[in-house]
XYZ file of C-alpha atoms in Angstrom:
206
model
C -6.358 -3.562 -12.348
C -2.260 -3.592 -13.318
C 0.535 -4.578 -10.998
C 0.669 -1.498 -9.662
C -2.752 -0.285 -8.821
C -2.971 -3.545 -7.125
C -0.361 -3.441 -4.918
C -1.549 0.634 -4.340
C -5.039 -1.162 -2.831
C -3.269 -4.064 -1.143
C -1.598 -1.938 1.254
C -4.320 1.268 1.499
C -6.452 -1.959 2.210
C -3.308 -3.718 5.073
C -3.082 0.309 6.422
C -7.093 0.687 6.793
C -7.898 -2.199 8.892
C -6.101 -1.028 11.694
C -6.931 2.230 11.395
C -10.389 1.366 11.458
C -9.830 -1.223 14.426
C -8.723 1.570 16.808
C -10.541 4.753 15.820
C -14.222 2.469 15.566
C -13.798 -0.942 16.743
C -11.784 0.876 19.852
C -8.556 -1.426 19.904
C -5.559 -1.317 21.462
C -2.214 -1.029 20.850
C -1.893 -4.531 22.043
C -4.701 -5.843 19.113
C -2.976 -3.926 16.419
C 0.053 -5.732 17.286
C -1.830 -9.068 17.333
C -3.208 -7.780 13.675
C 0.484 -7.079 12.381
C 1.446 -10.225 13.410
C -1.000 -12.309 11.924
C -0.755 -10.588 8.660
C 2.770 -11.559 8.903
C 2.315 -14.947 9.649
C -0.385 -14.967 6.612
C 2.824 -13.545 4.575
C 5.023 -16.283 5.067
C 2.055 -18.523 4.644
C 1.720 -17.336 0.940
C 5.629 -17.193 0.383
C 6.083 -20.549 1.454
C 3.110 -21.459 -1.565
C 5.294 -18.820 -4.119
C 8.546 -20.818 -3.291
C 6.508 -23.771 -4.031
C 4.559 -22.960 -6.954
C 8.264 -21.012 -8.491
C 9.684 -24.613 -7.667
C 6.933 -26.389 -9.759
C 7.641 -24.489 -12.507
C 11.468 -24.405 -12.557
C 12.910 -27.643 -11.021
C 15.817 -26.434 -9.720
C 17.338 -27.785 -6.595
C 19.430 -24.185 -5.633
C 16.452 -22.466 -6.021
C 14.173 -24.944 -3.461
C 17.594 -25.101 -1.141
C 17.241 -20.504 -1.577
C 13.759 -20.891 -0.194
C 14.123 -23.490 2.582
C 17.058 -20.776 3.968
C 15.323 -18.028 3.404
C 11.621 -18.993 4.703
C 13.100 -20.740 7.810
C 14.942 -17.131 8.669
C 11.966 -15.926 8.364
C 9.956 -17.253 10.464
C 12.751 -17.783 13.375
C 12.576 -13.960 12.847
C 9.005 -13.839 13.394
C 9.406 -15.687 16.631
C 11.870 -13.391 17.726
C 10.242 -10.350 16.788
C 7.034 -11.701 19.143
C 9.223 -12.020 22.096
C 10.884 -7.836 21.973
C 6.938 -7.483 21.085
C 5.828 -9.095 24.395
C 8.729 -7.308 26.190
C 7.645 -4.055 24.664
C 3.905 -5.015 26.111
C 5.069 -5.523 29.551
C 6.674 -2.428 29.630
C 3.671 -0.581 29.156
C 1.223 -3.338 30.765
C 2.697 -4.497 33.521
C -0.071 -7.133 34.056
C 0.070 -7.643 29.546
C -0.426 -11.783 29.451
C 0.475 -12.499 25.519
C -2.525 -15.486 25.710
C -4.726 -13.653 27.525
C -4.143 -10.906 24.806
C -4.609 -13.501 21.792
C -8.036 -14.854 22.544
C -8.976 -11.447 24.287
C -8.467 -10.406 20.639
C -10.244 -13.300 18.868
C -12.758 -13.355 20.568
C -13.426 -9.243 21.134
C -17.522 -8.825 19.464
C -17.730 -4.927 19.343
C -20.045 -5.344 15.716
C -22.371 -8.811 17.012
C -19.874 -11.119 17.047
C -16.435 -12.120 17.659
C -13.836 -10.458 15.549
C -11.923 -13.771 14.893
C -14.906 -15.529 12.849
C -14.493 -11.569 10.885
C -10.902 -10.879 10.838
C -9.411 -13.940 9.649
C -11.199 -14.918 7.203
C -10.964 -11.736 5.931
C -7.532 -11.678 5.851
C -7.214 -15.157 4.208
C -9.426 -14.126 1.393
C -7.208 -11.184 1.088
C -4.418 -13.037 1.089
C -6.069 -15.748 -1.508
C -7.023 -12.847 -4.171
C -3.596 -11.385 -4.317
C -1.775 -14.190 -4.910
C -3.989 -15.079 -7.636
C -3.792 -11.402 -9.092
C -0.448 -10.384 -8.112
C 1.781 -13.862 -8.526
C -0.936 -16.306 -10.498
C -2.322 -14.401 -12.528
C 0.367 -12.296 -14.271
C 2.658 -15.694 -13.686
C 5.860 -14.385 -11.725
C 6.789 -17.759 -11.287
C 8.076 -17.869 -14.912
C 9.640 -14.489 -14.903
C 10.777 -14.065 -11.670
C 13.959 -16.216 -9.542
C 13.366 -16.880 -6.649
C 15.091 -14.993 -5.047
C 13.088 -12.126 -6.140
C 9.778 -13.885 -4.870
C 10.734 -14.306 -1.355
C 14.123 -12.309 -0.380
C 10.873 -9.541 0.874
C 9.771 -12.781 3.025
C 13.387 -11.788 5.083
C 14.306 -8.357 4.257
C 10.925 -6.796 5.811
C 11.679 -8.784 8.998
C 14.550 -7.794 9.306
C 13.895 -4.409 9.277
C 10.746 -4.957 11.531
C 12.820 -6.538 14.388
C 15.958 -3.602 14.555
C 12.402 -1.347 14.704
C 11.246 -3.690 17.587
C 14.185 -3.479 19.453
C 15.007 -0.421 18.595
C 12.082 0.462 20.930
C 12.038 -1.994 23.541
C 15.663 0.061 24.218
C 14.556 3.704 24.050
C 11.831 2.097 26.398
C 14.146 0.402 28.338
C 15.556 3.971 29.733
C 12.303 6.503 28.977
C 8.535 5.733 29.123
C 6.912 5.971 26.328
C 3.359 6.460 25.196
C 1.611 4.143 23.930
C 0.438 5.584 20.488
C 3.916 6.251 19.547
C 4.599 1.998 19.146
C 1.138 1.599 16.932
C 1.561 4.928 14.973
C 5.238 4.514 13.958
C 3.789 0.828 13.145
C 1.050 1.911 11.155
C 2.608 4.280 8.990
C 6.235 2.031 8.706
C 4.576 -0.174 7.695
C 2.717 1.494 4.849
C 5.422 3.311 4.011
C 7.913 0.609 3.882
C 5.377 -1.749 1.917
C 4.060 0.925 -0.376
C 7.621 1.360 -1.412
C 8.594 -2.032 -1.630
C 5.352 -3.239 -3.788
C 5.825 -0.343 -6.163
C 9.255 -0.807 -6.896
C 8.558 -4.515 -7.240
C 5.544 -3.906 -10.078
C 8.079 -1.321 -12.042
C 10.700 -4.358 -11.623
C 8.517 -6.647 -13.660
C 7.104 -3.884 -15.587
C 10.934 -3.737 -17.033
């Protein structure tokens, strides 16, 4: 499987899980947003491993400093996005409580077992597989700079933060259906990821 094909397959799989959650497992909006937050945490973790592998190969102190700043910024954006998402959900559902929804999400049963026991290992295995297939096997750490490898962690995070902030700002003045937040998150995230991953695949190809 080429890098381009692998990127498309990964993006389709990532979109299929929340869609299956909504239509088949009856996830609500908070569950799907929590799924994407978990996915974002895994994304940052994988970028940290990529940065470590790249530094081990290059030994450049400047790249190590760049990785530290970029990943620190990505973590800060993650916390800010979580905060705004919580505010959004409280506008949509006045009784919303973040901790309770996290527990409910992990312990939710629709297939006879708490989905946390299935979903978390599935996300982790997918992340490890992508890391090996799209990073280690083509040896990208030898050909791409630290910035090319991990700058997406802050770029994508800033876009998500801006979108969450925009939805929150609009929600202060008019009541929006939950479905708008739900499907705009799925469609927007999927569209953005496939464009960026194909761009990355072409960059490596050339």
